[in-house]
mmCIF file of C-alpha atoms in Angstrom:
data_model
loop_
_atom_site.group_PDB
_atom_site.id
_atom_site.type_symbol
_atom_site.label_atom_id
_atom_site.label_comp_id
_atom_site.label_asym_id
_atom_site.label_seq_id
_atom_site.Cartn_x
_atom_site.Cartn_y
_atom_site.Cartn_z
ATOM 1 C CA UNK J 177 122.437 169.199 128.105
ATOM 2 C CA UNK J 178 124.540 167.023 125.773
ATOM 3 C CA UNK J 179 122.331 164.286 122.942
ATOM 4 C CA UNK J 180 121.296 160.787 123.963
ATOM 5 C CA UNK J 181 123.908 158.189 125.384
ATOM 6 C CA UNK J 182 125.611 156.056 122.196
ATOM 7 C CA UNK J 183 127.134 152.944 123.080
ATOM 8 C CA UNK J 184 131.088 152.173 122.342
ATOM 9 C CA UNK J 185 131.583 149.850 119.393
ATOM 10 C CA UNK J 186 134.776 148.799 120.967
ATOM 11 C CA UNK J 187 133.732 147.948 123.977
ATOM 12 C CA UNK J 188 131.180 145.557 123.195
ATOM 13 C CA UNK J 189 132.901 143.968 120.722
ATOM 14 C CA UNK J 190 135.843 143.447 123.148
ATOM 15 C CA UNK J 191 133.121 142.012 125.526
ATOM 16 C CA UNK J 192 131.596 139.645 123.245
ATOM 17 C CA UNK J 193 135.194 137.849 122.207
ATOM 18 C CA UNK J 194 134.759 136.523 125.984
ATOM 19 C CA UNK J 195 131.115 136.383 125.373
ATOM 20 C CA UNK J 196 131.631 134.077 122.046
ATOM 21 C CA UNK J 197 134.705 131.784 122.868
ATOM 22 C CA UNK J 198 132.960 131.073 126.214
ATOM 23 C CA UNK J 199 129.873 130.566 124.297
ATOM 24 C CA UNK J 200 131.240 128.122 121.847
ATOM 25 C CA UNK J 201 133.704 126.110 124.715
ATOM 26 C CA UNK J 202 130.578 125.572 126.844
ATOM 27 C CA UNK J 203 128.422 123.975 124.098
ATOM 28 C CA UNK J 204 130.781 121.562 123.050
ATOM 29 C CA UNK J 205 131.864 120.785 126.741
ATOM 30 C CA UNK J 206 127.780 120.579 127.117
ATOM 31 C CA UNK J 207 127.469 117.884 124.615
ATOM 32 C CA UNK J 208 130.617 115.755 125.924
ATOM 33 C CA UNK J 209 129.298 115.911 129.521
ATOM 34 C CA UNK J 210 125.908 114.393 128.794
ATOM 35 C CA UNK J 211 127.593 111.560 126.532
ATOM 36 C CA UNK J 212 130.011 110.681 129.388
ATOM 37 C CA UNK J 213 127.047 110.673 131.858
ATOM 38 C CA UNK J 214 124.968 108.397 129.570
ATOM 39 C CA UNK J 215 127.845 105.988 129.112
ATOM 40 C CA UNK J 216 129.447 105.895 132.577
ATOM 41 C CA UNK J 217 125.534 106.773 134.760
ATOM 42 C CA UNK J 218 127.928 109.404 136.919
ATOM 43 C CA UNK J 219 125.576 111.556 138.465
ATOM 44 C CA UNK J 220 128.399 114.673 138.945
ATOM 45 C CA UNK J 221 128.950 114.004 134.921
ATOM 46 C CA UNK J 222 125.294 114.648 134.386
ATOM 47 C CA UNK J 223 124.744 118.097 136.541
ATOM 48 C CA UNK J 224 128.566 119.316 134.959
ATOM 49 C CA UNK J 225 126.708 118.760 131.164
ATOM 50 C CA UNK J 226 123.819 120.946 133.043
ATOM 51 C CA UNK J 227 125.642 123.293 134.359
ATOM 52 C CA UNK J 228 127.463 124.024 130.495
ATOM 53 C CA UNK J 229 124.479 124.101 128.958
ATOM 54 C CA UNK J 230 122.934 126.578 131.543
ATOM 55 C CA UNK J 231 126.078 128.668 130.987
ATOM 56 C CA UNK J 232 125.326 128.704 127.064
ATOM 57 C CA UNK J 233 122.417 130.107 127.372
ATOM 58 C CA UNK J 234 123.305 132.638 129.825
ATOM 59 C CA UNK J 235 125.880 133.982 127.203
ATOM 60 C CA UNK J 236 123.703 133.942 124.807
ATOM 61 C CA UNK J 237 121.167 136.343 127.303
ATOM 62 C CA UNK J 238 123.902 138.554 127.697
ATOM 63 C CA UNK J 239 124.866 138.815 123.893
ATOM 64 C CA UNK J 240 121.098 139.892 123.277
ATOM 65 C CA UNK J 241 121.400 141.702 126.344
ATOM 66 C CA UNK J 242 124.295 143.606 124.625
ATOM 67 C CA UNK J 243 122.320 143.729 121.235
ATOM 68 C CA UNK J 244 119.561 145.787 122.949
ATOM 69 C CA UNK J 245 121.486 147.770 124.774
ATOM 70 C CA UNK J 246 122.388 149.083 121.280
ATOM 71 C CA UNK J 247 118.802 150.528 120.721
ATOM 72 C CA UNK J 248 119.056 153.914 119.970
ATOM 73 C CA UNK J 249 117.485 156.800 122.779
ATOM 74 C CA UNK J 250 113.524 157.317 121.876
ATOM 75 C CA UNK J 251 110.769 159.474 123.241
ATOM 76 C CA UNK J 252 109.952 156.384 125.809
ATOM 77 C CA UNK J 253 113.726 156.198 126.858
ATOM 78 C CA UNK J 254 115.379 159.331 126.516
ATOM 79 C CA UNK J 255 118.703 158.028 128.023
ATOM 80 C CA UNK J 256 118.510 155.406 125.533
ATOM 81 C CA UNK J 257 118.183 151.428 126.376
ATOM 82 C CA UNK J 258 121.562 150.686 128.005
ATOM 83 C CA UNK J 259 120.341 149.433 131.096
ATOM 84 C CA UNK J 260 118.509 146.342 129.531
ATOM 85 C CA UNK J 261 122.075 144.606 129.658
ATOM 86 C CA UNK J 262 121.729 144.899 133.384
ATOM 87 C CA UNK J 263 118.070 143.372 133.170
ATOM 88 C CA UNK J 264 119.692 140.447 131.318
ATOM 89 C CA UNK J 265 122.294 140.027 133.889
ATOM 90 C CA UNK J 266 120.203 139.549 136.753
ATOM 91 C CA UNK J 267 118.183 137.189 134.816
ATOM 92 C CA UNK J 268 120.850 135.442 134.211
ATOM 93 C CA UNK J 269 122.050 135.518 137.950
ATOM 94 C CA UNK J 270 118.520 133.751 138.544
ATOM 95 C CA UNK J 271 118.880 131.324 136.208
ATOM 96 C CA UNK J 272 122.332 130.151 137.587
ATOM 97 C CA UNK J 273 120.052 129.948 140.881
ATOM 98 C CA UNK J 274 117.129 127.758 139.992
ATOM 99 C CA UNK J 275 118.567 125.685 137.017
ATOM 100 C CA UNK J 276 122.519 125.696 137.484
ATOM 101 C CA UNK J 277 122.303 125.055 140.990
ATOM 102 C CA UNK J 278 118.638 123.488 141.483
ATOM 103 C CA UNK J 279 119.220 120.926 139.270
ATOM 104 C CA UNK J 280 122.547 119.199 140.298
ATOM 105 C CA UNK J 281 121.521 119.554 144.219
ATOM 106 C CA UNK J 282 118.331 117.982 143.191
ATOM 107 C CA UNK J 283 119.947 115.203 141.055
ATOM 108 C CA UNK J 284 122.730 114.780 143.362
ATOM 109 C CA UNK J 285 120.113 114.123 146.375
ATOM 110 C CA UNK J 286 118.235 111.735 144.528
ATOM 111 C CA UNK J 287 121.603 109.545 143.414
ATOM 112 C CA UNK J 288 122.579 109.706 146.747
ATOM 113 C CA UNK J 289 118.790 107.928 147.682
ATOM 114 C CA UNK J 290 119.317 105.846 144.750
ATOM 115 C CA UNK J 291 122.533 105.371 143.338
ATOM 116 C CA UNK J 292 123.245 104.211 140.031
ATOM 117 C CA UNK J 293 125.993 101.084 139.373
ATOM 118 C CA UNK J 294 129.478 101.958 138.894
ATOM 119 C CA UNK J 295 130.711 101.612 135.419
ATOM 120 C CA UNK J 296 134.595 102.710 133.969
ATOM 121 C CA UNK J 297 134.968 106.119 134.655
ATOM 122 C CA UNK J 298 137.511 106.806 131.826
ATOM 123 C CA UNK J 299 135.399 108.404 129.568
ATOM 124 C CA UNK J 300 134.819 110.620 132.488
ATOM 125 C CA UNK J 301 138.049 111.474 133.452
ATOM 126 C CA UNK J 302 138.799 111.699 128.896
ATOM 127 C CA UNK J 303 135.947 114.365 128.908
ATOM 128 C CA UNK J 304 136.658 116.468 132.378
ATOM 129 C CA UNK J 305 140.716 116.669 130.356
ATOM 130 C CA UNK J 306 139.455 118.290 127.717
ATOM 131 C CA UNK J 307 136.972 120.719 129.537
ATOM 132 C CA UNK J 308 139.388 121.820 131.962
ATOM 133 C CA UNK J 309 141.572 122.390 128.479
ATOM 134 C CA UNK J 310 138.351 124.527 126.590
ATOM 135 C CA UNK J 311 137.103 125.658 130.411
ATOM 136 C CA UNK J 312 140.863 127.353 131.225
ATOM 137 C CA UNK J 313 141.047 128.822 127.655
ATOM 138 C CA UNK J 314 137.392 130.737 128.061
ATOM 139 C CA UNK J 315 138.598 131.908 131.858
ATOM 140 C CA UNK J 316 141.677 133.050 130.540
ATOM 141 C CA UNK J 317 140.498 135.498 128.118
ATOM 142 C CA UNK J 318 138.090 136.507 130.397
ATOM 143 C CA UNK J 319 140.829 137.208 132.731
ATOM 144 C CA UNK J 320 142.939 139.047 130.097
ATOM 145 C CA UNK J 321 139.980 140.910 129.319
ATOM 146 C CA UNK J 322 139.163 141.990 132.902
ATOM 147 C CA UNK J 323 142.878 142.750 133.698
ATOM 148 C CA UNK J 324 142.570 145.525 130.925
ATOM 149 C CA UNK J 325 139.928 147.511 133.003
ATOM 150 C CA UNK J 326 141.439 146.768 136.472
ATOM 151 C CA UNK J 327 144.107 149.149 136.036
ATOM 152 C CA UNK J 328 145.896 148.059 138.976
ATOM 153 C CA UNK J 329 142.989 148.019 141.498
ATOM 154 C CA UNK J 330 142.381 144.541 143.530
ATOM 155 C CA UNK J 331 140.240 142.034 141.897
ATOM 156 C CA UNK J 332 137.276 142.298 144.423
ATOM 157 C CA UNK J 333 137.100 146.066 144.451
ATOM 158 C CA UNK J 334 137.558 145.806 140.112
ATOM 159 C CA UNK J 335 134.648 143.712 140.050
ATOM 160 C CA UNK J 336 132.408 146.176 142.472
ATOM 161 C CA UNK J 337 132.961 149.013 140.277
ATOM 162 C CA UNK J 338 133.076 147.118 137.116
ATOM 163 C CA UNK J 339 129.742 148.518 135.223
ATOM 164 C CA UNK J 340 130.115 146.126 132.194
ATOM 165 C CA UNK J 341 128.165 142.716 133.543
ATOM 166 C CA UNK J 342 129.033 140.753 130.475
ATOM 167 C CA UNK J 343 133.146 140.660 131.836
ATOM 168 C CA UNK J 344 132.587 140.124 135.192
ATOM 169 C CA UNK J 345 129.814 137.444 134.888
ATOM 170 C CA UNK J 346 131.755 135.147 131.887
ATOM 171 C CA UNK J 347 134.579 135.389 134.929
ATOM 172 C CA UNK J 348 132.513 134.091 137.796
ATOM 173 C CA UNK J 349 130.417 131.049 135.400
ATOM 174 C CA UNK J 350 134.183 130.168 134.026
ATOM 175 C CA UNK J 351 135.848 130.556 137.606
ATOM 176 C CA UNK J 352 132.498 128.258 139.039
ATOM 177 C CA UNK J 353 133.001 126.039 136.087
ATOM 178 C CA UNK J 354 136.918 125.383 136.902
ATOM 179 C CA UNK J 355 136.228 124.700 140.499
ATOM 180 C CA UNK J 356 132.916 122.185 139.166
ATOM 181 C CA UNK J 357 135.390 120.340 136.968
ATOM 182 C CA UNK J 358 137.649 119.656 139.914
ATOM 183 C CA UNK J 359 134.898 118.579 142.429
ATOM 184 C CA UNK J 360 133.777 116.197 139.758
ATOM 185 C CA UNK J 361 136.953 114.920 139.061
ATOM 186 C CA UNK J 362 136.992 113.756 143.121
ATOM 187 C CA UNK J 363 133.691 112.462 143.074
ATOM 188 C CA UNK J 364 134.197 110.204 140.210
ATOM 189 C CA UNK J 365 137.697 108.941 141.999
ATOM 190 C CA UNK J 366 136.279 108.639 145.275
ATOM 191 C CA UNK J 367 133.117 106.857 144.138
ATOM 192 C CA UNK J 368 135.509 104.171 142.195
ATOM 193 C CA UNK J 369 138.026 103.942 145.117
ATOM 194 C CA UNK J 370 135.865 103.584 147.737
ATOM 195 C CA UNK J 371 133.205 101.300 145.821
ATOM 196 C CA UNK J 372 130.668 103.534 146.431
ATOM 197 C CA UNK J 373 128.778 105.588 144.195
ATOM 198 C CA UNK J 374 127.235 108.174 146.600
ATOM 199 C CA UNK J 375 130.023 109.892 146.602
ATOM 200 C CA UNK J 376 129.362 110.988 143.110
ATOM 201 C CA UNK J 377 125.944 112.360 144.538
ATOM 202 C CA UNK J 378 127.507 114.334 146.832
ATOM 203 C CA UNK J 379 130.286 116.186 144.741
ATOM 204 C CA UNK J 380 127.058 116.884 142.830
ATOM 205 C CA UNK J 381 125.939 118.435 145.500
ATOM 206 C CA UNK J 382 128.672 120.623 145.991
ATOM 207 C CA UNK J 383 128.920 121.427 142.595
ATOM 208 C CA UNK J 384 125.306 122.986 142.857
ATOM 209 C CA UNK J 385 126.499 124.534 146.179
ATOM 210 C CA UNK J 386 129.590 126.256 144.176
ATOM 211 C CA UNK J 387 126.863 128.021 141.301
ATOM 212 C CA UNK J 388 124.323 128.738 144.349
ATOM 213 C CA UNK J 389 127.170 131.174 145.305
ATOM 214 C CA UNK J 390 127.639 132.214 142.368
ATOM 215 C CA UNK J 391 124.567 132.994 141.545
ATOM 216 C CA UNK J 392 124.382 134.989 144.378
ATOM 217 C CA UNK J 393 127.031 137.027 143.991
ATOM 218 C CA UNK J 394 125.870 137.795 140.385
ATOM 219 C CA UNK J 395 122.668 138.681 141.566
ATOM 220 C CA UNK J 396 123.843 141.241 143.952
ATOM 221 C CA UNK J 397 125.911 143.066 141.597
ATOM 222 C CA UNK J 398 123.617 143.215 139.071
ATOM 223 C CA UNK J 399 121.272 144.581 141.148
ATOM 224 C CA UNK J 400 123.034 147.307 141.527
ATOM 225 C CA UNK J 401 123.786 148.306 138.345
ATOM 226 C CA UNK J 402 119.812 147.692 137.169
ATOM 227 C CA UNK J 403 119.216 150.701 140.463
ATOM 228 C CA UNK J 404 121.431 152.920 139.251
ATOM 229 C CA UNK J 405 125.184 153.027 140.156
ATOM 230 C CA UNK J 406 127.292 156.330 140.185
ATOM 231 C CA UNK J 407 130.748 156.693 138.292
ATOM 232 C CA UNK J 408 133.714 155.824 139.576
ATOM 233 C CA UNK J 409 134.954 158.602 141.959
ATOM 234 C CA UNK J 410 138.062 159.286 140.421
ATOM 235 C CA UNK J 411 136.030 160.531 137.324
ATOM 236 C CA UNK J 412 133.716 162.454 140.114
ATOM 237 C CA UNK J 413 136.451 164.012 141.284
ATOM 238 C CA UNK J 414 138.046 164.663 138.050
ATOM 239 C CA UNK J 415 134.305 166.790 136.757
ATOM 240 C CA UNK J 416 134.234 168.276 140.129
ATOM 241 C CA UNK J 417 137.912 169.638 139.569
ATOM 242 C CA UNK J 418 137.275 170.896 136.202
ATOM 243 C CA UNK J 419 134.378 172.985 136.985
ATOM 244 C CA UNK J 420 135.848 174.201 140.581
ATOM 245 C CA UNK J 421 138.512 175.431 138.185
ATOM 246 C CA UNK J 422 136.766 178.076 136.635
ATOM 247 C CA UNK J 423 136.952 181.630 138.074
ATOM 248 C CA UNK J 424 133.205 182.244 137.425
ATOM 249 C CA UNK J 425 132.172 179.033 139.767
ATOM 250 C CA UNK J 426 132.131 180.128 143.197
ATOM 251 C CA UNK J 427 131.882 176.743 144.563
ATOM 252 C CA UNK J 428 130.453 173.093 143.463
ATOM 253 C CA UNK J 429 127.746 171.952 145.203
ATOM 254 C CA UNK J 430 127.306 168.587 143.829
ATOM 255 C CA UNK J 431 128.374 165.803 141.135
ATOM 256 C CA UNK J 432 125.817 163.025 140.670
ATOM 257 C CA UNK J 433 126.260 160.651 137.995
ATOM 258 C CA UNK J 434 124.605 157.423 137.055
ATOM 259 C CA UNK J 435 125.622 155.114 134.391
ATOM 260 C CA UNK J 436 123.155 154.555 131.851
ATOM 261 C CA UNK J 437 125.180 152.091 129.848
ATOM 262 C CA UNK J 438 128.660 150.290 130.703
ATOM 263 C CA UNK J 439 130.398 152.767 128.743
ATOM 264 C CA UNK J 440 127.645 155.639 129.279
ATOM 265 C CA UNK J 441 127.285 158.485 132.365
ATOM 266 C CA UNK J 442 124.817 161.207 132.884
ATOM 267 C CA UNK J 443 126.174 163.694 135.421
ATOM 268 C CA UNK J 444 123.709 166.216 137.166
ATOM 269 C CA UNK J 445 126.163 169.280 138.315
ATOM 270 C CA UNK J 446 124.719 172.027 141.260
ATOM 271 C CA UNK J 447 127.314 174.911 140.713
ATOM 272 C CA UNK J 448 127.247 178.403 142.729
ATOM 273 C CA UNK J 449 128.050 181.048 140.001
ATOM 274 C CA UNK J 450 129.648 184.877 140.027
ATOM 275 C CA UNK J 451 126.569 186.862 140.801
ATOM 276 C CA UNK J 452 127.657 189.337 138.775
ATOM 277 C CA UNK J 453 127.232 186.968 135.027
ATOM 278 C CA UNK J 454 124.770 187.946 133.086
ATOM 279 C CA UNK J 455 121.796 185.381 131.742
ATOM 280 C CA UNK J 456 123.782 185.214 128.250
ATOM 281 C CA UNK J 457 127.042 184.563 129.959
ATOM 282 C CA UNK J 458 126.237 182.148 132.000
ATOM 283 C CA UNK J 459 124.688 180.100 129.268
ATOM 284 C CA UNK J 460 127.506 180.645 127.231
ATOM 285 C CA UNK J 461 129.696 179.360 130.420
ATOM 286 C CA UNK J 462 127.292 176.634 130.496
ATOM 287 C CA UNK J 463 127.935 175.175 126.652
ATOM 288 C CA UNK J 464 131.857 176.050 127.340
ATOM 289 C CA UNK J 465 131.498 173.202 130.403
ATOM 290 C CA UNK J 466 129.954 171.069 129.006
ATOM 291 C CA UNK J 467 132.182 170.730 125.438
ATOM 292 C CA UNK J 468 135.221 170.600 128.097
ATOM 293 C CA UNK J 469 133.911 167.533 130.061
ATOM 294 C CA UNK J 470 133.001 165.567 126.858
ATOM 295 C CA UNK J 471 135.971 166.177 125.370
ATOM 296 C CA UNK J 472 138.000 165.444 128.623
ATOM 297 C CA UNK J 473 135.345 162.625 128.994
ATOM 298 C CA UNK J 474 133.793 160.809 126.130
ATOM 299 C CA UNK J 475 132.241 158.464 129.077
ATOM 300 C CA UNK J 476 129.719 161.263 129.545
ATOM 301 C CA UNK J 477 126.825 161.248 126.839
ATOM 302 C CA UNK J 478 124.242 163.333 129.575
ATOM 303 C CA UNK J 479 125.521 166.223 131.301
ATOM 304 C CA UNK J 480 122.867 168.535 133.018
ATOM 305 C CA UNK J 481 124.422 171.828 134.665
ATOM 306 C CA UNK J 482 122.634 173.814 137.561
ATOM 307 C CA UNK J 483 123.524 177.368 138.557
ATOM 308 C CA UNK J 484 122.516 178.008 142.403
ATOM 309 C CA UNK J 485 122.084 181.082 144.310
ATOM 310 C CA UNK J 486 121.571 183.388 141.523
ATOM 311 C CA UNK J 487 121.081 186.853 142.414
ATOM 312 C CA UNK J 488 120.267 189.794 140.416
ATOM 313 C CA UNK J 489 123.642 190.954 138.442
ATOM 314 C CA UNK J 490 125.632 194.040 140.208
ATOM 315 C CA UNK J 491 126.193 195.739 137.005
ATOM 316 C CA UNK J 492 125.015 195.622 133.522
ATOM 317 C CA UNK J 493 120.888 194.521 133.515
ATOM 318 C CA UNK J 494 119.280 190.685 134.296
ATOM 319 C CA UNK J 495 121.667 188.279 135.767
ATOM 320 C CA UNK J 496 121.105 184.386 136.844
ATOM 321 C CA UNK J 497 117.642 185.224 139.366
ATOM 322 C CA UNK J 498 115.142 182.796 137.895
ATOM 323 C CA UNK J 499 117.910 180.707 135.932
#
């Protein structure tokens, strides 16, 4: 069995350039929203400056996320403490729920009870410019990013097997953020063109409505992962190949994997050897495997081989019985 799981430098670091510039776009678009909203009372404005300043602080839970992850395997976690990014992930998924979504439905049911005076909305439409501006810069790196480890499959399908929370959630809160912008950009027209303000409640409702489904969907997936997901079957395959490959395996029972990490597998292997190997040389065909999958696949920082159906050797003393 191979040493504890270490994390890839390159991959996080990859993840937190998406992780930062949506970080710093969101606090700045936080801090225009809420002076817009003051200025012009639009209740939309108000729950968009929420809604930035929820996603700030769910990058910065992932970041620490991503920072404990880090934390080297101990006696307590043997497998080291990967999956704590997937704790933070879900947590964030909640807090899209109760705070990114409670709040605007909440504020924009309330402005619809009692609405609020119209004032000029062109600070509005002056801040909702430039946060579609920061907004489409954040989503397109995270899109960049994401396209990387796609590798051709569809976007849905990517995101199901994507292990590495951090991409896919920037994507959906930048995505949800986009669509936000746009729905407050209507409700501001609307309430101005049609003289009445509860418009503006209701796109604030739908704004809410857009994260509640978000949220959702984040929670789901991280869910998931924080069970315990297996590998990607092409890399299943790939281990089972390798091993059926050698003329002392007589056939592969199993591969389970589970990722302990984004970029970290442990793979439990049931294998039916040659009756006839002795106790040394099936040990020694045991190392041999497992140097050939790490080296084939750096991915896998746990491998755990079985032997099955071991009979006493034909020839030559002891073979696998009690192995």
């Amino acid at each position: 069995m191979s040493g504890p799981p270490a994390s890839s430098g390159a991959t996080h670091i990859k993840a937190n350039i998406v992780l930062y510039g949506a970080l710093a776009a969101n606090l700045g678009i936080a801090v225009a929203k809420f002076v817009a909203a003051s200025i012009s009372g639009s209740s939309s404005m108000l729950t968009e400056g929420v809604h930035s300043l929820v996603d700030s602080g769910n990058q910065v839970l992932l970041l620490y996320g991503q920072h404990r992850a880090k934390t080297p395997a101990d006696a307590a976690h043997p497998f080291g403490y990967g999956r704590e990014l997937y704790f933070w992930a879900f947590v964030v998924a909640i807090l899209i729920f109760a705070v990114g979504a409670g709040v605007p439905i909440y504020e924009g049911w309330a402005h619809i009870q009692a609405p609020e005076p119209l004032h000029d909305p062109a600070i509005n439409y002056i801040v909702l410019a430039i946060a579609f501006a920061l907004e489409g810069g954040s989503w397109t790196t995270a899109v960049k990013e994401f396209n990387g480890k796609r590798r051709g499959v569809g976007w849905w399908r990517a995101i199901r097997r994507s292990k590495d929370p951090a991409a896919f959630t920037v994507l959906f809160e930048d995505s949800a953020a986009l669509l936000g912008l746009g729905v407050a950009a209507a409700g501001v027209w609307a309430s101005h063109a049609y003289g009445d303000p509860r418009i503006d409640g209701v796109a604030s409702i739908g704004i809410g409505l857009i994260l509640a489904l978000v949220a959702v969907l984040l929670a789901r997936e991280a869910k998931g992962l924080l069970i315990g997901e297996s590998a990607d079957p092409a890399l299943i395959a790939q281990i089972r190949s390798m091993i059926e490959g050698r003329v002392e395996i007589t056939a592969v029972n199993h591969v389970r994997t589970i990722h302990t990490a984004p970029d970290a597998v442990f793979v439990a292997i049931s294998a039916d050897f040659d009756d006839r190997l002795l106790m040394g040389e099936a040990e020694a065909l045991i190392e041999d495997m497992e140097a050939a999958l790490k080296a084939e696949f750096p991915q896998l920082t746990s491998i755990y081989v079985r032997p099955e159906k071991a009979r006493d050797a034909v020839q030559g003393g002891k073979g696998l019985k009690g192995a």
